[in-house]
mmCIF file of C-alpha atoms in Angstrom:
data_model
loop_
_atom_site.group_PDB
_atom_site.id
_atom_site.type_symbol
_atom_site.label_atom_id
_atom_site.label_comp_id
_atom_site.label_asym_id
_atom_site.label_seq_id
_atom_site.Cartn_x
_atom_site.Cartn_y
_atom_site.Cartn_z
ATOM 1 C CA UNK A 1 -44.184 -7.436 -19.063
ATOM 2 C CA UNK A 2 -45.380 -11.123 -17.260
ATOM 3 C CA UNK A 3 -49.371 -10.926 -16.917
ATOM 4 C CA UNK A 4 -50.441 -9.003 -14.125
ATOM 5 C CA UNK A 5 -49.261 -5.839 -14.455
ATOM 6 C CA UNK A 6 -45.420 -6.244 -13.213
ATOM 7 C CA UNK A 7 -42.247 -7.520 -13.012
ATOM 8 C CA UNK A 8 -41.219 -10.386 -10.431
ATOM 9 C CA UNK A 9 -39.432 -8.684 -7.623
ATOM 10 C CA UNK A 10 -35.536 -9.751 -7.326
ATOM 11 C CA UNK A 11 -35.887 -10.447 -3.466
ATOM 12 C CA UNK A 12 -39.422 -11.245 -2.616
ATOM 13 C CA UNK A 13 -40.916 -12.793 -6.407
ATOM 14 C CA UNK A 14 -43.880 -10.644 -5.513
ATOM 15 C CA UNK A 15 -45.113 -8.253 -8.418
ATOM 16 C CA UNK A 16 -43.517 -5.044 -8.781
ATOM 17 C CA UNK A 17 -46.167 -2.274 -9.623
ATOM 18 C CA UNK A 18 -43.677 0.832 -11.907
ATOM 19 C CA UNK A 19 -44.402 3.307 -9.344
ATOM 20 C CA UNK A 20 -42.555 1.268 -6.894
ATOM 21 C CA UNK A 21 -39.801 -0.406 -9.145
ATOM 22 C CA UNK A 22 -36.468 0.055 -8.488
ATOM 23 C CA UNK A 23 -34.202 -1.903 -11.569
ATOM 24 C CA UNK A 24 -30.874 -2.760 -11.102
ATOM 25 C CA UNK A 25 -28.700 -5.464 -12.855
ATOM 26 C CA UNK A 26 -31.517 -6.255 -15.451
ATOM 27 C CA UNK A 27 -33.512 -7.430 -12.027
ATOM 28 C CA UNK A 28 -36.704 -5.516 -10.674
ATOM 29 C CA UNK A 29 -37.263 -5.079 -6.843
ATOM 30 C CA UNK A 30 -39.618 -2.982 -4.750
ATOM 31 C CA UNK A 31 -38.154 -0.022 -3.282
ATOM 32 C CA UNK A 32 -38.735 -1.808 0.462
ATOM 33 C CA UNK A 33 -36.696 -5.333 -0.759
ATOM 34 C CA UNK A 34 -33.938 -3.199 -2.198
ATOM 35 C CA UNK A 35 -31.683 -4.351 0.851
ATOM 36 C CA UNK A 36 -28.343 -5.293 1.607
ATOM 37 C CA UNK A 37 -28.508 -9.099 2.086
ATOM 38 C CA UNK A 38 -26.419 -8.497 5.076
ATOM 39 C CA UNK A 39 -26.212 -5.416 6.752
ATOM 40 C CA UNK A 40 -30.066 -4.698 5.751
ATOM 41 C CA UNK A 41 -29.468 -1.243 4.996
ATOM 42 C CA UNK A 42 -31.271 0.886 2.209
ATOM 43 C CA UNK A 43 -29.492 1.110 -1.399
ATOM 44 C CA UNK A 44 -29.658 3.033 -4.250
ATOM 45 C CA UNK A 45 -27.207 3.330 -7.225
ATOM 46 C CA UNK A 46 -24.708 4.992 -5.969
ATOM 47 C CA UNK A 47 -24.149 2.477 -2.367
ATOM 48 C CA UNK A 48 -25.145 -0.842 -4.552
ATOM 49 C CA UNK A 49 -22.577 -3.889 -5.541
ATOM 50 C CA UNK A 50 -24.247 -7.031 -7.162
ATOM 51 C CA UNK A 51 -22.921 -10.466 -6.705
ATOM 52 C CA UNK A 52 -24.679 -13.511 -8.846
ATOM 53 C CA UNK A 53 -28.111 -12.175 -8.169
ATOM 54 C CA UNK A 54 -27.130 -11.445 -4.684
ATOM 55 C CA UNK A 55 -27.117 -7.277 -3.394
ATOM 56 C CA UNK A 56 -25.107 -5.761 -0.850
ATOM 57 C CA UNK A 57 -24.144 -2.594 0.152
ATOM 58 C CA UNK A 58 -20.687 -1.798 -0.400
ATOM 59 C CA UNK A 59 -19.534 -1.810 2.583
ATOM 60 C CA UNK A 60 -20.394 -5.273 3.095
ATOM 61 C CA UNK A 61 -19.556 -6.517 -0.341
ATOM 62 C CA UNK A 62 -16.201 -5.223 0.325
ATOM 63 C CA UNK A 63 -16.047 -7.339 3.746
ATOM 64 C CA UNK A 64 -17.449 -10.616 1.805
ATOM 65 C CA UNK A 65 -15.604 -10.681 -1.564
ATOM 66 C CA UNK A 66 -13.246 -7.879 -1.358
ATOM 67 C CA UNK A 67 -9.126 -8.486 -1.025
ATOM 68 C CA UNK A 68 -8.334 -9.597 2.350
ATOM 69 C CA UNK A 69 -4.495 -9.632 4.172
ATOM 70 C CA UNK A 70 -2.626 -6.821 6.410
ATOM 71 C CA UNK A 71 -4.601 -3.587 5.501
ATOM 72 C CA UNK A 72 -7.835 -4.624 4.432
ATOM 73 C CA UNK A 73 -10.587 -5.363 6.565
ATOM 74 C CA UNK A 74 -12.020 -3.274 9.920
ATOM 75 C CA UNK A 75 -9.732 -4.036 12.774
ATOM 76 C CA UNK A 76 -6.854 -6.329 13.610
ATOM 77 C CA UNK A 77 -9.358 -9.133 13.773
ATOM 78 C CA UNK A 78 -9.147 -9.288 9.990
ATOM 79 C CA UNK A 79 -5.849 -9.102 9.361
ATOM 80 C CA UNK A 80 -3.756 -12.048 8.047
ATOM 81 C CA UNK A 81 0.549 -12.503 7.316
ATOM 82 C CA UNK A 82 -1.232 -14.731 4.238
ATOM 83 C CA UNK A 83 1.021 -14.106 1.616
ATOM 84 C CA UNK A 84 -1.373 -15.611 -1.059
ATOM 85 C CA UNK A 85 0.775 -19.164 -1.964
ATOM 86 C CA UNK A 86 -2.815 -20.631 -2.073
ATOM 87 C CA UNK A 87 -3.588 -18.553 -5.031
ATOM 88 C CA UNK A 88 -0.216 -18.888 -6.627
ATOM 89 C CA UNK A 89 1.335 -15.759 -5.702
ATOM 90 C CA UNK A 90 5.065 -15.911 -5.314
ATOM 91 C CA UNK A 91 6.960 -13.615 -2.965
ATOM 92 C CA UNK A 92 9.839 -12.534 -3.217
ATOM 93 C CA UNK A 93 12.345 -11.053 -0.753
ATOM 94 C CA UNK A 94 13.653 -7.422 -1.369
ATOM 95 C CA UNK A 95 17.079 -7.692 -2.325
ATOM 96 C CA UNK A 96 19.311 -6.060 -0.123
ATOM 97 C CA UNK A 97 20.689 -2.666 -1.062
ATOM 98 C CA UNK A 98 23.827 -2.323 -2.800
ATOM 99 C CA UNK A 99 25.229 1.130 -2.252
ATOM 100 C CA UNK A 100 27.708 3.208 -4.471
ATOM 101 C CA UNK A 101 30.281 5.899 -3.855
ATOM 102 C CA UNK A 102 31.053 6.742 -7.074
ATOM 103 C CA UNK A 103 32.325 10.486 -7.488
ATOM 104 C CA UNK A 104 32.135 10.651 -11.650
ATOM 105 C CA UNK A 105 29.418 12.869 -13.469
ATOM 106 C CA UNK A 106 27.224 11.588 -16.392
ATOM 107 C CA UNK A 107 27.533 12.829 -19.255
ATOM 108 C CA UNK A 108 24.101 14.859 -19.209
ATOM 109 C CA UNK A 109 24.861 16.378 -16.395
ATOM 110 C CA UNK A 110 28.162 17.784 -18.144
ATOM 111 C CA UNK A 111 25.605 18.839 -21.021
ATOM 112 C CA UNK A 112 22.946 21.035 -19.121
ATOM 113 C CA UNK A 113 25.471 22.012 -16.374
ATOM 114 C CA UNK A 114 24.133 20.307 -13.210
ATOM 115 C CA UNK A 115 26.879 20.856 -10.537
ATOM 116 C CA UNK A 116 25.100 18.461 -7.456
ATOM 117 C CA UNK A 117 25.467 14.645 -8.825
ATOM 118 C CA UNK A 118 24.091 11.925 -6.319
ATOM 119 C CA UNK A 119 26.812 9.759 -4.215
ATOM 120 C CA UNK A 120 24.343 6.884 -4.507
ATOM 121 C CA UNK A 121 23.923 6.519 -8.357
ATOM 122 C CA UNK A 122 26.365 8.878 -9.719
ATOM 123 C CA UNK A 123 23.951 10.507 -11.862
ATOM 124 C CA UNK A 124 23.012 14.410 -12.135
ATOM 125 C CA UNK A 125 20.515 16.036 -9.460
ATOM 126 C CA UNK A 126 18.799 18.956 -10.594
ATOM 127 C CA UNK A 127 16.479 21.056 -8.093
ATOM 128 C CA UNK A 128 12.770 19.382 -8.678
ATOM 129 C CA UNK A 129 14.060 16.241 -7.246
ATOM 130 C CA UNK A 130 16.996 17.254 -4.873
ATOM 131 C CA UNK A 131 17.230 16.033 -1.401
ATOM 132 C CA UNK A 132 19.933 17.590 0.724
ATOM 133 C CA UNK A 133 21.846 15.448 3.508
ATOM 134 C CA UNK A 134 24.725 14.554 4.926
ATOM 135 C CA UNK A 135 26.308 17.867 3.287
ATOM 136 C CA UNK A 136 25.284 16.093 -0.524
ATOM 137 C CA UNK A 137 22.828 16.812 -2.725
ATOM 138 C CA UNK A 138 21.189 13.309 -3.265
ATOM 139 C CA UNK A 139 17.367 12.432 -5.596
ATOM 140 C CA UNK A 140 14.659 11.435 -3.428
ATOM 141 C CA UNK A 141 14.871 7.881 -4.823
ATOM 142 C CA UNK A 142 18.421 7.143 -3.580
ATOM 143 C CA UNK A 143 17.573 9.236 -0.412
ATOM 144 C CA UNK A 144 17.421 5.846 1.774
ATOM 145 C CA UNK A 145 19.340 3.944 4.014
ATOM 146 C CA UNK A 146 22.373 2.052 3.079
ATOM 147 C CA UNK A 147 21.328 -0.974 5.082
ATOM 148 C CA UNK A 148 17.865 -1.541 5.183
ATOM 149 C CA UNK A 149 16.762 0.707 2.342
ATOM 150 C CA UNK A 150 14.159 2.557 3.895
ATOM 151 C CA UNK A 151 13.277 6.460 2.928
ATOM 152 C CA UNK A 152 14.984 8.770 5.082
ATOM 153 C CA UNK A 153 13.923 12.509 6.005
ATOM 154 C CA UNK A 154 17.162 15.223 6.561
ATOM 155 C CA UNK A 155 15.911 14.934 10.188
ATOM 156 C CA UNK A 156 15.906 11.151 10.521
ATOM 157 C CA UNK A 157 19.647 10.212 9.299
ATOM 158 C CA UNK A 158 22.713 9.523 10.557
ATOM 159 C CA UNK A 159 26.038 9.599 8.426
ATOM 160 C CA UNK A 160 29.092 7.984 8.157
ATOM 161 C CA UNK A 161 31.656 7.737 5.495
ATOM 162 C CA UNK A 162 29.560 9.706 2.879
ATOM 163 C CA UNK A 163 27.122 6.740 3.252
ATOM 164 C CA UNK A 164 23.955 7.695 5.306
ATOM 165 C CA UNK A 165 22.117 5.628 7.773
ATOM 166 C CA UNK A 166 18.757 5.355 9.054
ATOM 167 C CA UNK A 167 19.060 5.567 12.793
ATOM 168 C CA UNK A 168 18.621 2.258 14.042
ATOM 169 C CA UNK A 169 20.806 0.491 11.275
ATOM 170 C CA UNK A 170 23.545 3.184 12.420
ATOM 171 C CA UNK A 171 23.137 2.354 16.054
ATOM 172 C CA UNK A 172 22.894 -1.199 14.801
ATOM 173 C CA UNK A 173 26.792 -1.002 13.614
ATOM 174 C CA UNK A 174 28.909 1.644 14.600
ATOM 175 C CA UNK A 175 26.876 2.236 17.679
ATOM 176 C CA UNK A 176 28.635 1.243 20.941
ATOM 177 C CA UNK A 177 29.106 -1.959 21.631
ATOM 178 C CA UNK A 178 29.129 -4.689 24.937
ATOM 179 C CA UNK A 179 27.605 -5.203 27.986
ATOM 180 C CA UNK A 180 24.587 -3.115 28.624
ATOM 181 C CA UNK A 181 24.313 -1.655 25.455
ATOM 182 C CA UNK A 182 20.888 -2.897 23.257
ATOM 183 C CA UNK A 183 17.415 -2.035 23.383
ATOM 184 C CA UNK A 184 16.091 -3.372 26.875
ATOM 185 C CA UNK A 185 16.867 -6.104 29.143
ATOM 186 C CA UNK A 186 16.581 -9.022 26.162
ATOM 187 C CA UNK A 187 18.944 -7.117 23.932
ATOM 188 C CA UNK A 188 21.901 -7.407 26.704
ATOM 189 C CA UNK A 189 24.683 -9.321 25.119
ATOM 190 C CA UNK A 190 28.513 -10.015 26.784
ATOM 191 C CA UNK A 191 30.642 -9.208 23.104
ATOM 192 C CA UNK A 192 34.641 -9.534 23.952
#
């Protein structure tokens, strides 16, 4: 303990007297300096984040250092289509869907004496993870569109062929086709 009866205080470098210390970080501060450096709100251990030296409350250590792009942040203001190439991060493109039709059953499903196998994979669907649509019995995984791949409900598909559809990519192709058909004025097209 420096001469003079305290530590240095982490914020102000005044002494801190033990009856008001407050420690965090192997740094001393006085109950009324233990602020966020930006919002200037109260902490304690529970609503503290430390940064070289620096405090903040969570909220706005988050804001400052935390990961930043589409869904982080507080409002659209924030958000970014930065894919991170600055950092190194490749993307890659989903590959598009490939789907199957075929009818044959796997040999564990022969075995344990599943009936329902899965148009999409071929590959036996027992009850925890059965998905019924379209008049098959499909696993909640392969329960997407043929198209576009995304997750379909029993309510949200459309079918054709055994394949199912979400139901824009269904409108999309076998939908009607021509003059006035589209989504709005900008989707008119003249097909012959």
């Amino acid at each position: 303990m420096p001469l003079g009866g305290g530590n240095k205080c982490g914020c102000c470098q005044k002494t801190v007297y033990f009856a008001e210390e407050v420690q965090c970080d192997g740094q001393s501060f006085h109950r009324s300096c233990f602020l966020c450096m930006v919002c200037r709100k109260n902490l304690d251990s529970t609503t503290v984040a430390v940064h070289e030296n620096e405090i903040y409350c969570k909220a706005c250590y988050g804001k400052k250092y935390g990961p930043k792009g589409y869904g982080y942040g507080a409002g659209a203001g924030t958000l970014s289509m930065d894919k991170g190439e600055s950092l190194g991060i490749k993307h890659v493109e989903p590959q598009e869907h490939q789907p199957t039709n075929n009818p044959n059953t796997s040999k564990l499903a022969q075995k344990f004496g599943s009936s329902d196998v899965c148009p999409r994979c071929s590959k036996a669907v027992y009850a925890a993870e059965k998905v019924i649509g379209a008049g098959n019995a499909w696993h909640r995984g392969c329960f997407r569109c043929a198209k576009c791949g995304k997750g379909l409900e029993s309510t949200t598909l459309a079918d054709k062929d055994g394949e199912i559809y979400c139901k824009g990519c269904y409108a999309k192709n076998f939908g009607p086709k021509g003059f006035g058909y589209g989504q709005g004025a900008g989707a008119l097209s003249h097909t012959q």
